[in-house]
């Protein structure tokens, strides 16, 4: 990707406190209107640039709407903070910043709908401050997520929601502390994520998925570093997903490289290569159940290093333990692992749904060390084991 020329350069008027938040006195000083007016007026092929100056380095915003062919650029040493006020995100009065039986009560910080060729780029930071106390409340976005464990849905904003945005690009940006998913991309053809950093705690930040492409095709996620409180990447196939490449990435805390739990639309032609997973709850995971299952096939993992991960390989066809309660049965087949190393123990689960919906997997040069292996309803093929013990020596690198 290339960063386009700027149509407007907006200079920061606020200053970050300890690089992580704003002073309480600045929380009403929203930049939403001036950013949105610039996005609306910017010609296609150009960028609205958010820039720090000598005295100020922060912007504060509620929901923004991207425009076709226009890039939102956030410069180095510049942070775009999401507002802590639930009212600015609410879809209807009082719908955001609560736990309720309904969901979808909040708009995202950055929204795109049918905007082809749009992008978010730059070496700056987008920070949702999921940990911070909400305006007028004694809870944070993440507290609401924890409360929802007992029932209901947390209505918290995502950092970025992109719907039917063909040829969308995320390039070099850092994202932190989303109240919910960081990036949800759905129904698009052409999605490139290149050199992106997502750095959110693995504990206490429930449902903060990193990047979730859904019902899409021609997706590339590459050269990224992702640590988060839920799936690092989750391919959601409620509608058909195909032709996705996840290459040259590093995952840290999180729930792994996932496909599912929705697979009823089918998923195929997926390639995961040159990946390290270090200290996650799960490694390579395909998950579904009888309420939303479908055919997952032609998925190839190659050159993957996994260490200190509870479930390094998890093929889970009864996710959430629904059993035979539904009619959409999952089938995972033509799943291939080549040159995969697992260090530091853990449990390997290879679970087909039943004898008619079996798991089909091939293992070629796959190394397990001190792991427990559980398999059922599985047709497994094994190639030779080769390679050297130090194959992963240079794979595990610190978060930038």
CSV table of C-alpha atoms in Angstrom, one decimal, residues 94-372:
chain,number,residue,atom,x,y,z
A,94,UNK,CA,-29.9,5.1,26.1
A,95,UNK,CA,-28.9,2.1,23.9
A,96,UNK,CA,-25.1,2.3,24.3
A,97,UNK,CA,-23.1,1.7,27.5
A,98,UNK,CA,-25.5,-0.9,29.0
A,99,UNK,CA,-26.1,-4.6,29.3
A,100,UNK,CA,-29.4,-5.6,27.8
A,101,UNK,CA,-31.2,-8.4,26.0
A,102,UNK,CA,-30.7,-6.6,22.7
A,103,UNK,CA,-27.4,-5.9,21.0
A,104,UNK,CA,-26.1,-3.5,18.4
A,105,UNK,CA,-26.9,-0.4,20.5
A,106,UNK,CA,-23.6,1.4,19.7
A,107,UNK,CA,-22.1,2.7,16.5
A,108,UNK,CA,-18.4,2.1,16.0
A,109,UNK,CA,-15.7,4.8,16.3
A,110,UNK,CA,-14.9,4.5,12.6
A,111,UNK,CA,-17.6,3.3,10.2
A,112,UNK,CA,-17.6,2.4,6.5
A,113,UNK,CA,-20.7,1.3,4.5
A,114,UNK,CA,-20.4,0.7,0.7
A,115,UNK,CA,-17.3,2.9,0.5
A,116,UNK,CA,-15.0,1.3,-2.1
A,117,UNK,CA,-11.4,2.2,-2.0
A,118,UNK,CA,-11.4,3.8,1.4
A,119,UNK,CA,-8.5,3.3,3.8
A,120,UNK,CA,-7.1,4.0,7.3
A,121,UNK,CA,-3.4,4.5,7.3
A,122,UNK,CA,-0.5,6.1,9.1
A,123,UNK,CA,2.0,5.5,12.0
A,124,UNK,CA,-0.3,6.9,14.7
A,125,UNK,CA,-2.7,5.2,17.2
A,126,UNK,CA,-6.4,4.7,17.5
A,127,UNK,CA,-7.3,4.1,21.1
A,128,UNK,CA,-10.8,3.1,22.3
A,129,UNK,CA,-9.9,3.3,26.0
A,130,UNK,CA,-11.9,0.2,26.9
A,131,UNK,CA,-10.5,0.2,30.4
A,132,UNK,CA,-11.6,3.8,31.2
A,133,UNK,CA,-14.6,4.8,33.3
A,134,UNK,CA,-17.5,5.9,31.1
A,135,UNK,CA,-18.9,9.4,31.4
A,136,UNK,CA,-21.6,9.4,34.0
A,137,UNK,CA,-21.1,5.8,35.0
A,138,UNK,CA,-18.9,3.8,37.3
A,139,UNK,CA,-18.0,1.1,34.8
A,140,UNK,CA,-15.8,0.8,31.8
A,141,UNK,CA,-16.6,-0.8,28.4
A,142,UNK,CA,-14.7,-3.9,29.6
A,143,UNK,CA,-16.6,-4.0,32.9
A,144,UNK,CA,-19.9,-4.2,30.9
A,145,UNK,CA,-18.4,-7.1,28.9
A,146,UNK,CA,-17.7,-8.9,32.2
A,147,UNK,CA,-21.2,-8.2,33.5
A,148,UNK,CA,-22.7,-9.7,30.4
A,149,UNK,CA,-21.2,-13.1,31.3
A,150,UNK,CA,-24.2,-13.5,33.6
A,151,UNK,CA,-26.6,-12.9,30.8
A,152,UNK,CA,-27.5,-10.3,28.2
A,153,UNK,CA,-25.4,-8.4,25.7
A,154,UNK,CA,-22.8,-5.7,26.3
A,155,UNK,CA,-23.5,-2.7,24.1
A,156,UNK,CA,-20.0,-1.3,23.6
A,157,UNK,CA,-18.6,0.3,20.5
A,158,UNK,CA,-16.1,-1.4,18.2
A,159,UNK,CA,-13.2,0.6,16.8
A,160,UNK,CA,-13.9,-0.1,13.2
A,161,UNK,CA,-17.0,-1.6,11.4
A,162,UNK,CA,-16.7,-1.9,7.6
A,163,UNK,CA,-19.6,-3.3,5.6
A,164,UNK,CA,-19.5,-4.0,1.9
A,165,UNK,CA,-16.3,-1.9,1.5
A,166,UNK,CA,-14.5,-3.4,-1.5
A,167,UNK,CA,-10.8,-2.8,-1.8
A,168,UNK,CA,-10.4,-1.4,1.7
A,169,UNK,CA,-6.9,-1.0,3.2
A,170,UNK,CA,-5.6,-0.8,6.7
A,171,UNK,CA,-1.9,0.2,6.6
A,172,UNK,CA,0.7,0.7,9.4
A,173,UNK,CA,-1.8,1.9,12.0
A,174,UNK,CA,-1.8,0.9,15.7
A,175,UNK,CA,-5.0,0.1,17.5
A,176,UNK,CA,-5.5,-0.3,21.2
A,177,UNK,CA,-8.1,-1.0,23.9
A,178,UNK,CA,-11.3,-1.3,21.8
A,179,UNK,CA,-14.5,-1.6,23.8
A,180,UNK,CA,-15.5,-4.6,21.6
A,181,UNK,CA,-14.0,-6.0,18.3
A,182,UNK,CA,-11.2,-3.9,16.9
A,183,UNK,CA,-11.9,-4.5,13.2
A,184,UNK,CA,-15.1,-6.1,11.8
A,185,UNK,CA,-15.1,-6.4,8.0
A,186,UNK,CA,-18.1,-8.0,6.2
A,187,UNK,CA,-19.5,-8.6,2.8
A,188,UNK,CA,-16.6,-7.2,0.9
A,189,UNK,CA,-14.3,-8.2,-2.0
A,190,UNK,CA,-10.7,-7.0,-1.4
A,191,UNK,CA,-9.5,-6.3,2.1
A,192,UNK,CA,-5.8,-5.6,2.8
A,193,UNK,CA,-4.4,-5.3,6.3
A,194,UNK,CA,-0.6,-4.6,6.2
A,195,UNK,CA,1.8,-3.8,9.0
A,196,UNK,CA,-0.9,-3.2,11.6
A,197,UNK,CA,-0.4,-3.5,15.3
A,198,UNK,CA,-3.2,-4.4,17.7
A,199,UNK,CA,-2.1,-4.2,21.3
A,200,UNK,CA,-4.8,-4.9,23.9
A,201,UNK,CA,-4.6,-6.9,27.2
A,202,UNK,CA,-5.2,-10.6,27.0
A,203,UNK,CA,-7.1,-10.6,30.4
A,204,UNK,CA,-9.9,-8.3,31.4
A,205,UNK,CA,-10.8,-7.2,27.9
A,206,UNK,CA,-13.5,-9.7,26.9
A,207,UNK,CA,-14.7,-9.8,23.3
A,208,UNK,CA,-12.0,-7.6,21.9
A,209,UNK,CA,-11.3,-9.6,18.7
A,210,UNK,CA,-8.4,-8.3,16.6
A,211,UNK,CA,-9.5,-8.6,12.9
A,212,UNK,CA,-12.7,-10.4,11.9
A,213,UNK,CA,-13.3,-10.8,8.1
A,214,UNK,CA,-16.8,-12.1,7.6
A,215,UNK,CA,-18.6,-13.2,4.5
A,216,UNK,CA,-15.8,-11.8,2.3
A,217,UNK,CA,-13.4,-12.8,-0.4
A,218,UNK,CA,-9.9,-11.8,-1.5
A,219,UNK,CA,-8.6,-10.9,2.0
A,220,UNK,CA,-4.9,-10.4,2.9
A,221,UNK,CA,-3.7,-9.9,6.5
A,222,UNK,CA,0.1,-9.6,6.5
A,223,UNK,CA,3.1,-8.3,8.6
A,224,UNK,CA,0.8,-7.7,11.6
A,225,UNK,CA,1.4,-8.0,15.4
A,226,UNK,CA,-1.8,-8.8,17.3
A,227,UNK,CA,-2.3,-9.2,21.1
A,228,UNK,CA,-5.9,-9.1,22.3
A,229,UNK,CA,-8.5,-10.4,24.7
A,230,UNK,CA,-10.3,-12.7,22.2
A,231,UNK,CA,-9.6,-14.1,18.7
A,232,UNK,CA,-6.5,-12.6,17.2
A,233,UNK,CA,-8.1,-13.2,13.7
A,234,UNK,CA,-11.5,-14.8,13.3
A,235,UNK,CA,-12.8,-15.7,9.9
A,236,UNK,CA,-16.6,-15.7,10.3
A,237,UNK,CA,-18.4,-17.6,7.6
A,238,UNK,CA,-22.1,-16.9,8.2
A,239,UNK,CA,-21.9,-16.1,4.5
A,240,UNK,CA,-19.3,-17.6,2.2
A,241,UNK,CA,-15.7,-16.9,2.8
A,242,UNK,CA,-12.9,-17.7,0.4
A,243,UNK,CA,-9.5,-16.7,-1.0
A,244,UNK,CA,-8.0,-15.4,2.3
A,245,UNK,CA,-4.2,-15.2,3.0
A,246,UNK,CA,-2.9,-14.7,6.5
A,247,UNK,CA,0.9,-14.5,6.1
A,248,UNK,CA,4.0,-13.2,8.0
A,249,UNK,CA,2.2,-12.4,11.2
A,250,UNK,CA,2.9,-12.6,15.0
A,251,UNK,CA,0.2,-13.3,17.5
A,252,UNK,CA,0.5,-13.0,21.3
A,253,UNK,CA,-2.3,-13.1,23.9
A,254,UNK,CA,-5.7,-14.0,22.5
A,255,UNK,CA,-7.8,-16.9,21.3
A,256,UNK,CA,-5.8,-17.7,18.2
A,257,UNK,CA,-6.1,-18.0,14.5
A,258,UNK,CA,-9.7,-18.9,14.2
A,259,UNK,CA,-12.3,-19.9,11.7
A,260,UNK,CA,-15.9,-19.7,13.0
A,261,UNK,CA,-17.9,-20.0,15.0
A,262,UNK,CA,-20.3,-19.3,12.1
A,263,UNK,CA,-19.5,-21.7,9.3
A,264,UNK,CA,-22.9,-22.1,7.8
A,265,UNK,CA,-22.0,-20.1,4.7
A,266,UNK,CA,-19.0,-22.2,4.0
A,267,UNK,CA,-15.3,-21.4,4.1
A,268,UNK,CA,-12.6,-22.5,1.6
A,269,UNK,CA,-9.3,-21.5,-0.1
A,270,UNK,CA,-7.7,-20.2,3.1
A,271,UNK,CA,-3.9,-20.1,3.5
A,272,UNK,CA,-2.1,-19.4,6.8
A,273,UNK,CA,1.6,-19.2,6.4
A,274,UNK,CA,4.6,-17.9,8.4
A,275,UNK,CA,2.8,-17.4,11.7
A,276,UNK,CA,4.0,-17.3,15.3
A,277,UNK,CA,1.6,-17.7,18.2
A,278,UNK,CA,3.2,-17.0,21.6
A,279,UNK,CA,1.3,-17.4,24.9
A,280,UNK,CA,-2.3,-17.5,23.5
A,281,UNK,CA,-5.2,-19.5,24.8
A,282,UNK,CA,-5.6,-21.2,21.5
A,283,UNK,CA,-3.5,-21.6,18.4
A,284,UNK,CA,-4.9,-22.9,15.1
A,285,UNK,CA,-8.7,-23.2,15.8
A,286,UNK,CA,-11.7,-24.1,13.7
A,287,UNK,CA,-14.9,-23.8,15.8
A,288,UNK,CA,-18.6,-24.3,15.0
A,289,UNK,CA,-21.6,-26.3,16.2
A,290,UNK,CA,-25.0,-27.7,15.0
A,291,UNK,CA,-26.7,-24.3,15.1
A,292,UNK,CA,-24.4,-22.6,12.6
A,293,UNK,CA,-22.2,-25.3,11.1
A,294,UNK,CA,-21.3,-25.8,7.4
A,295,UNK,CA,-18.5,-27.0,5.2
A,296,UNK,CA,-14.9,-25.8,5.9
A,297,UNK,CA,-12.5,-27.1,3.4
A,298,UNK,CA,-9.2,-26.4,1.6
A,299,UNK,CA,-7.5,-24.7,4.6
A,300,UNK,CA,-3.7,-25.0,4.6
A,301,UNK,CA,-1.5,-24.0,7.5
A,302,UNK,CA,2.2,-23.8,6.7
A,303,UNK,CA,5.3,-22.7,8.6
A,304,UNK,CA,3.7,-22.1,11.9
A,305,UNK,CA,5.4,-21.9,15.3
A,306,UNK,CA,3.3,-22.2,18.5
A,307,UNK,CA,4.5,-22.0,22.1
A,308,UNK,CA,3.1,-21.8,25.6
A,309,UNK,CA,-0.5,-22.1,24.3
A,310,UNK,CA,-3.2,-24.0,26.1
A,311,UNK,CA,-4.8,-25.4,23.0
A,312,UNK,CA,-2.3,-25.2,20.2
A,313,UNK,CA,-4.5,-27.0,17.7
A,314,UNK,CA,-8.2,-27.1,18.3
A,315,UNK,CA,-10.7,-28.5,15.8
A,316,UNK,CA,-14.0,-28.0,17.8
A,317,UNK,CA,-17.2,-29.1,16.0
A,318,UNK,CA,-19.2,-28.7,19.2
A,319,UNK,CA,-18.3,-25.2,20.2
A,320,UNK,CA,-20.4,-24.0,23.2
A,321,UNK,CA,-21.5,-27.7,23.7
A,322,UNK,CA,-24.7,-27.6,21.8
A,323,UNK,CA,-24.6,-31.3,20.9
A,324,UNK,CA,-27.2,-32.5,18.4
A,325,UNK,CA,-29.5,-29.6,19.1
A,326,UNK,CA,-29.4,-28.0,15.7
A,327,UNK,CA,-29.7,-28.9,12.0
A,328,UNK,CA,-26.7,-27.0,10.6
A,329,UNK,CA,-24.0,-29.6,11.1
A,330,UNK,CA,-20.3,-28.7,10.7
A,331,UNK,CA,-17.9,-30.5,8.5
A,332,UNK,CA,-14.1,-29.7,8.5
A,333,UNK,CA,-12.2,-31.5,5.8
A,334,UNK,CA,-9.2,-31.1,3.6
A,335,UNK,CA,-7.4,-29.3,6.5
A,336,UNK,CA,-3.7,-29.5,6.0
A,337,UNK,CA,-0.8,-28.7,8.4
A,338,UNK,CA,2.7,-28.5,7.0
A,339,UNK,CA,5.9,-27.6,8.9
A,340,UNK,CA,4.1,-26.8,12.2
A,341,UNK,CA,6.0,-26.8,15.6
A,342,UNK,CA,4.3,-26.8,19.0
A,343,UNK,CA,6.4,-26.0,22.0
A,344,UNK,CA,5.6,-25.8,25.7
A,345,UNK,CA,2.8,-28.5,25.9
A,346,UNK,CA,-0.9,-28.0,25.7
A,347,UNK,CA,-3.9,-30.0,24.4
A,348,UNK,CA,-4.5,-30.9,20.8
A,349,UNK,CA,-8.2,-31.6,20.0
A,350,UNK,CA,-9.2,-33.2,16.7
A,351,UNK,CA,-13.0,-33.5,16.9
A,352,UNK,CA,-15.3,-34.3,14.1
A,353,UNK,CA,-19.0,-33.9,14.6
A,354,UNK,CA,-20.2,-37.5,14.2
A,355,UNK,CA,-19.4,-40.5,12.0
A,356,UNK,CA,-21.2,-39.0,9.0
A,357,UNK,CA,-19.5,-35.6,9.5
A,358,UNK,CA,-15.9,-36.5,10.1
A,359,UNK,CA,-12.9,-34.3,10.5
A,360,UNK,CA,-10.4,-34.8,7.6
A,361,UNK,CA,-6.8,-33.6,8.3
A,362,UNK,CA,-3.3,-34.1,7.0
A,363,UNK,CA,-0.2,-33.7,9.1
A,364,UNK,CA,3.1,-33.2,7.3
A,365,UNK,CA,6.2,-32.4,9.4
A,366,UNK,CA,4.2,-31.5,12.5
A,367,UNK,CA,6.1,-31.5,15.8
A,368,UNK,CA,4.3,-31.9,19.1
A,369,UNK,CA,6.2,-31.6,22.4
A,370,UNK,CA,4.6,-32.6,25.7
A,371,UNK,CA,1.1,-32.4,24.4
A,372,UNK,CA,-2.1,-34.3,25.1
